[in-house]
mmCIF file with all atom_site columns, C-alpha atoms in Angstrom:
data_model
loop_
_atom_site.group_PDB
_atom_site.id
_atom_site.type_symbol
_atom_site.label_atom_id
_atom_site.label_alt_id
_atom_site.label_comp_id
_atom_site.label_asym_id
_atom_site.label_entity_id
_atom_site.label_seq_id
_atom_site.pdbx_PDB_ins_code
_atom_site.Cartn_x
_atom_site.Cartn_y
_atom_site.Cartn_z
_atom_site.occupancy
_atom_site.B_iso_or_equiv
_atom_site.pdbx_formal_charge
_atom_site.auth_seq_id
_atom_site.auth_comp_id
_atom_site.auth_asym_id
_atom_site.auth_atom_id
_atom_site.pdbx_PDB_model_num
ATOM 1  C CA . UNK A 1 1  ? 0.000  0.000  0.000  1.00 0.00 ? 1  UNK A CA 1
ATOM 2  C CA . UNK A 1 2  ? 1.078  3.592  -0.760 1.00 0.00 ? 2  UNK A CA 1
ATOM 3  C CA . UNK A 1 3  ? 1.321  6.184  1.286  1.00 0.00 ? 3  UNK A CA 1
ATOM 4  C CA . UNK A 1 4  ? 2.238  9.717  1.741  1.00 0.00 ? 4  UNK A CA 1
ATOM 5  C CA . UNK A 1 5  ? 3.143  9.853  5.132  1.00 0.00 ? 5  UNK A CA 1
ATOM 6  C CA . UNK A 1 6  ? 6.946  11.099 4.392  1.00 0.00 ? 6  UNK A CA 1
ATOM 7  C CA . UNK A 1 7  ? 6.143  13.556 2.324  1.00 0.00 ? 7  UNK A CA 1
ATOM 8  C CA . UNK A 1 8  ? 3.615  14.831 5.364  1.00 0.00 ? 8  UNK A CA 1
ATOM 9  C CA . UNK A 1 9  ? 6.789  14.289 7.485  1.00 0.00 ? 9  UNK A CA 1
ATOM 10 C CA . UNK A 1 10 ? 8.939  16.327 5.811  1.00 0.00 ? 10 UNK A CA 1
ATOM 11 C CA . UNK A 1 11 ? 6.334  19.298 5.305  1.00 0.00 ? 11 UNK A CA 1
ATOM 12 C CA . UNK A 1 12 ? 5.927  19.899 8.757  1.00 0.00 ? 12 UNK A CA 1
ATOM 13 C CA . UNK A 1 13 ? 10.073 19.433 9.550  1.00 0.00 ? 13 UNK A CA 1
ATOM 14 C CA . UNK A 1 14 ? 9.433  16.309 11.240 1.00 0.00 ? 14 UNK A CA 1
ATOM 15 C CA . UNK A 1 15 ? 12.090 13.554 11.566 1.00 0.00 ? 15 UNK A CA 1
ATOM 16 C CA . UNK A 1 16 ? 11.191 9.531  11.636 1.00 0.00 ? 16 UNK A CA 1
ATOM 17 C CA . UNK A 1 17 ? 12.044 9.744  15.580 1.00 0.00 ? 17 UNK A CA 1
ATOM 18 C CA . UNK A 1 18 ? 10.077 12.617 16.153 1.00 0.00 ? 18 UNK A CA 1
ATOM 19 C CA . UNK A 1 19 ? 6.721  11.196 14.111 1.00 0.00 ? 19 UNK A CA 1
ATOM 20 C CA . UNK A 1 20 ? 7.583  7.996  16.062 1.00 0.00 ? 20 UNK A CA 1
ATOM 21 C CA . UNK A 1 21 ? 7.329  9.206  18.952 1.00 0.00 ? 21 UNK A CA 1
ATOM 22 C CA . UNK A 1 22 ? 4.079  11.325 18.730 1.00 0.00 ? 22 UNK A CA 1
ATOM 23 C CA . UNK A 1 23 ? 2.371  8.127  17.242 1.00 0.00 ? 23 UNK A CA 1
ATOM 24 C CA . UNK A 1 24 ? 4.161  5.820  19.806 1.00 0.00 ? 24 UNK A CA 1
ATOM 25 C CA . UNK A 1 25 ? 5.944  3.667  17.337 1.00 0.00 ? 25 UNK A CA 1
ATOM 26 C CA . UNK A 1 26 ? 9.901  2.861  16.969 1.00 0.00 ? 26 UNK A CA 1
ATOM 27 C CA . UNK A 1 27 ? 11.240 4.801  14.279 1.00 0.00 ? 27 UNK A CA 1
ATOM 28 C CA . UNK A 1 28 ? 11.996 1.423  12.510 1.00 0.00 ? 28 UNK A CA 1
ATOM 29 C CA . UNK A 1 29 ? 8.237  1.518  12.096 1.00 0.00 ? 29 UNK A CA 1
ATOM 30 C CA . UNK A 1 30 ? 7.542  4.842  10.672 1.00 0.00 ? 30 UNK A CA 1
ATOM 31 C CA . UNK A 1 31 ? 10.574 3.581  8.071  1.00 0.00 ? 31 UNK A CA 1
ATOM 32 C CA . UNK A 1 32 ? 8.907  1.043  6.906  1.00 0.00 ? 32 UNK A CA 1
ATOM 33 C CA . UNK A 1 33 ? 5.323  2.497  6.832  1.00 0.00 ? 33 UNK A CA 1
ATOM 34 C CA . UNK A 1 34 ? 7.590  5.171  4.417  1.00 0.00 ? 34 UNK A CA 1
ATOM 35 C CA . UNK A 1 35 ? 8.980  2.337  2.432  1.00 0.00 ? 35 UNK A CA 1
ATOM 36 C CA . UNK A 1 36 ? 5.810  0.609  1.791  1.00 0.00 ? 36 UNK A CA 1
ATOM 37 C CA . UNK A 1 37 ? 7.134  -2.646 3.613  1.00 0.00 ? 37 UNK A CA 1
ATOM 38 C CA . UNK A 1 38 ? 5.123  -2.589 6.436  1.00 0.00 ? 38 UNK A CA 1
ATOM 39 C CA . UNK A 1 39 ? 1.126  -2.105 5.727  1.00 0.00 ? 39 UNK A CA 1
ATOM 40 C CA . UNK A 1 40 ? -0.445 -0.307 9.514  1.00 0.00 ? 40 UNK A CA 1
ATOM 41 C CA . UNK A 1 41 ? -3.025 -1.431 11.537 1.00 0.00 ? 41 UNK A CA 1
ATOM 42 C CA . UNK A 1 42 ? -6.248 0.339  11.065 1.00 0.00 ? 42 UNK A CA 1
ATOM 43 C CA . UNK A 1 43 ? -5.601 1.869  14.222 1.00 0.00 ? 43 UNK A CA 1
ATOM 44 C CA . UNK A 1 44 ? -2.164 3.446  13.548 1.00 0.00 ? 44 UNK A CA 1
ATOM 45 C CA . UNK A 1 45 ? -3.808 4.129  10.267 1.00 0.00 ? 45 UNK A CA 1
ATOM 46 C CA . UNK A 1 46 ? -6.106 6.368  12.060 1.00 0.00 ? 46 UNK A CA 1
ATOM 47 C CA . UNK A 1 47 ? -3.540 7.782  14.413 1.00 0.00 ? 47 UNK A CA 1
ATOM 48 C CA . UNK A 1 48 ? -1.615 9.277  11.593 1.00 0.00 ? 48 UNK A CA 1
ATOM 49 C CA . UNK A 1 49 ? -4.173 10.166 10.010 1.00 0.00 ? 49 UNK A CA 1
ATOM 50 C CA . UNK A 1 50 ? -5.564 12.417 12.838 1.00 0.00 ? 50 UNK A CA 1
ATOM 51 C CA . UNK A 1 51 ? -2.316 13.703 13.635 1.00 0.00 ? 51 UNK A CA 1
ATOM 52 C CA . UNK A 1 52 ? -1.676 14.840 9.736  1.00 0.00 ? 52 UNK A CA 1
ATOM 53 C CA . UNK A 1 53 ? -4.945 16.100 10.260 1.00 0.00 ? 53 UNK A CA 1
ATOM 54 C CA . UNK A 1 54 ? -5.996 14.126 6.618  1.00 0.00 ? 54 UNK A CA 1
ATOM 55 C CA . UNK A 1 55 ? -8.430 11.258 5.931  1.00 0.00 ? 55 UNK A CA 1
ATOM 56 C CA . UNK A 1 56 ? -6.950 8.020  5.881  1.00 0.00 ? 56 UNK A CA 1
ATOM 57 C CA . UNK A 1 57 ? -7.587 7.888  1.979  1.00 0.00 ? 57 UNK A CA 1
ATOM 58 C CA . UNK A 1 58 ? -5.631 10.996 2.242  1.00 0.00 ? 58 UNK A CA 1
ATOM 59 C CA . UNK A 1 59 ? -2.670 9.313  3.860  1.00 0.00 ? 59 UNK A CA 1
ATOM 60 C CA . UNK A 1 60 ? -2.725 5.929  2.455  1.00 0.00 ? 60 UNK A CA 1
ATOM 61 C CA . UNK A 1 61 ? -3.470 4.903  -1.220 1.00 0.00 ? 61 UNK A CA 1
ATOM 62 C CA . UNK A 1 62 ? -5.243 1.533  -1.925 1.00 0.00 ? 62 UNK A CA 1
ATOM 63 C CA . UNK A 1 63 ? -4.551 -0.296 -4.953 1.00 0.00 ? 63 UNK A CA 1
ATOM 64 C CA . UNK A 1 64 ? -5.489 -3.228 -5.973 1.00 0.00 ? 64 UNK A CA 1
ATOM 65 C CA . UNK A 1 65 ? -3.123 -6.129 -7.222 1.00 0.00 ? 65 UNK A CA 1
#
């Protein structure tokens, strides 16, 4: 799944460690929720969401296989 949450990150100045920490994940997680290798839980899904302030389909893009 795609997502846009670095490019979110980086708008607001934010390093992985930083957005880790505000969504109370290691930054190993927010790395690989940036390189697409790690698909989150609908509830982290909505926790970044919220904190971007976006919709989930704002955040994360679905496509199909």
């Amino acid at each position: 799944m795609k997502t846009k949450i670095q490019e979110l990150r980086k708008e607001r100045g934010l390093s992985q460690e930083t957005l880790a920490g505000e969504l109370g994940v290691t930054r190993q997680t927010v790395i690989s929720l940036e390189k697409e290798k790690y698909v989150a839980s609908l509830e982290l899904a909505f926790k970044i969401s919220k904190f971007f302030g976006k919709s989930i389909e704002e955040v994360f893009i679905y496509e199909e296989e």
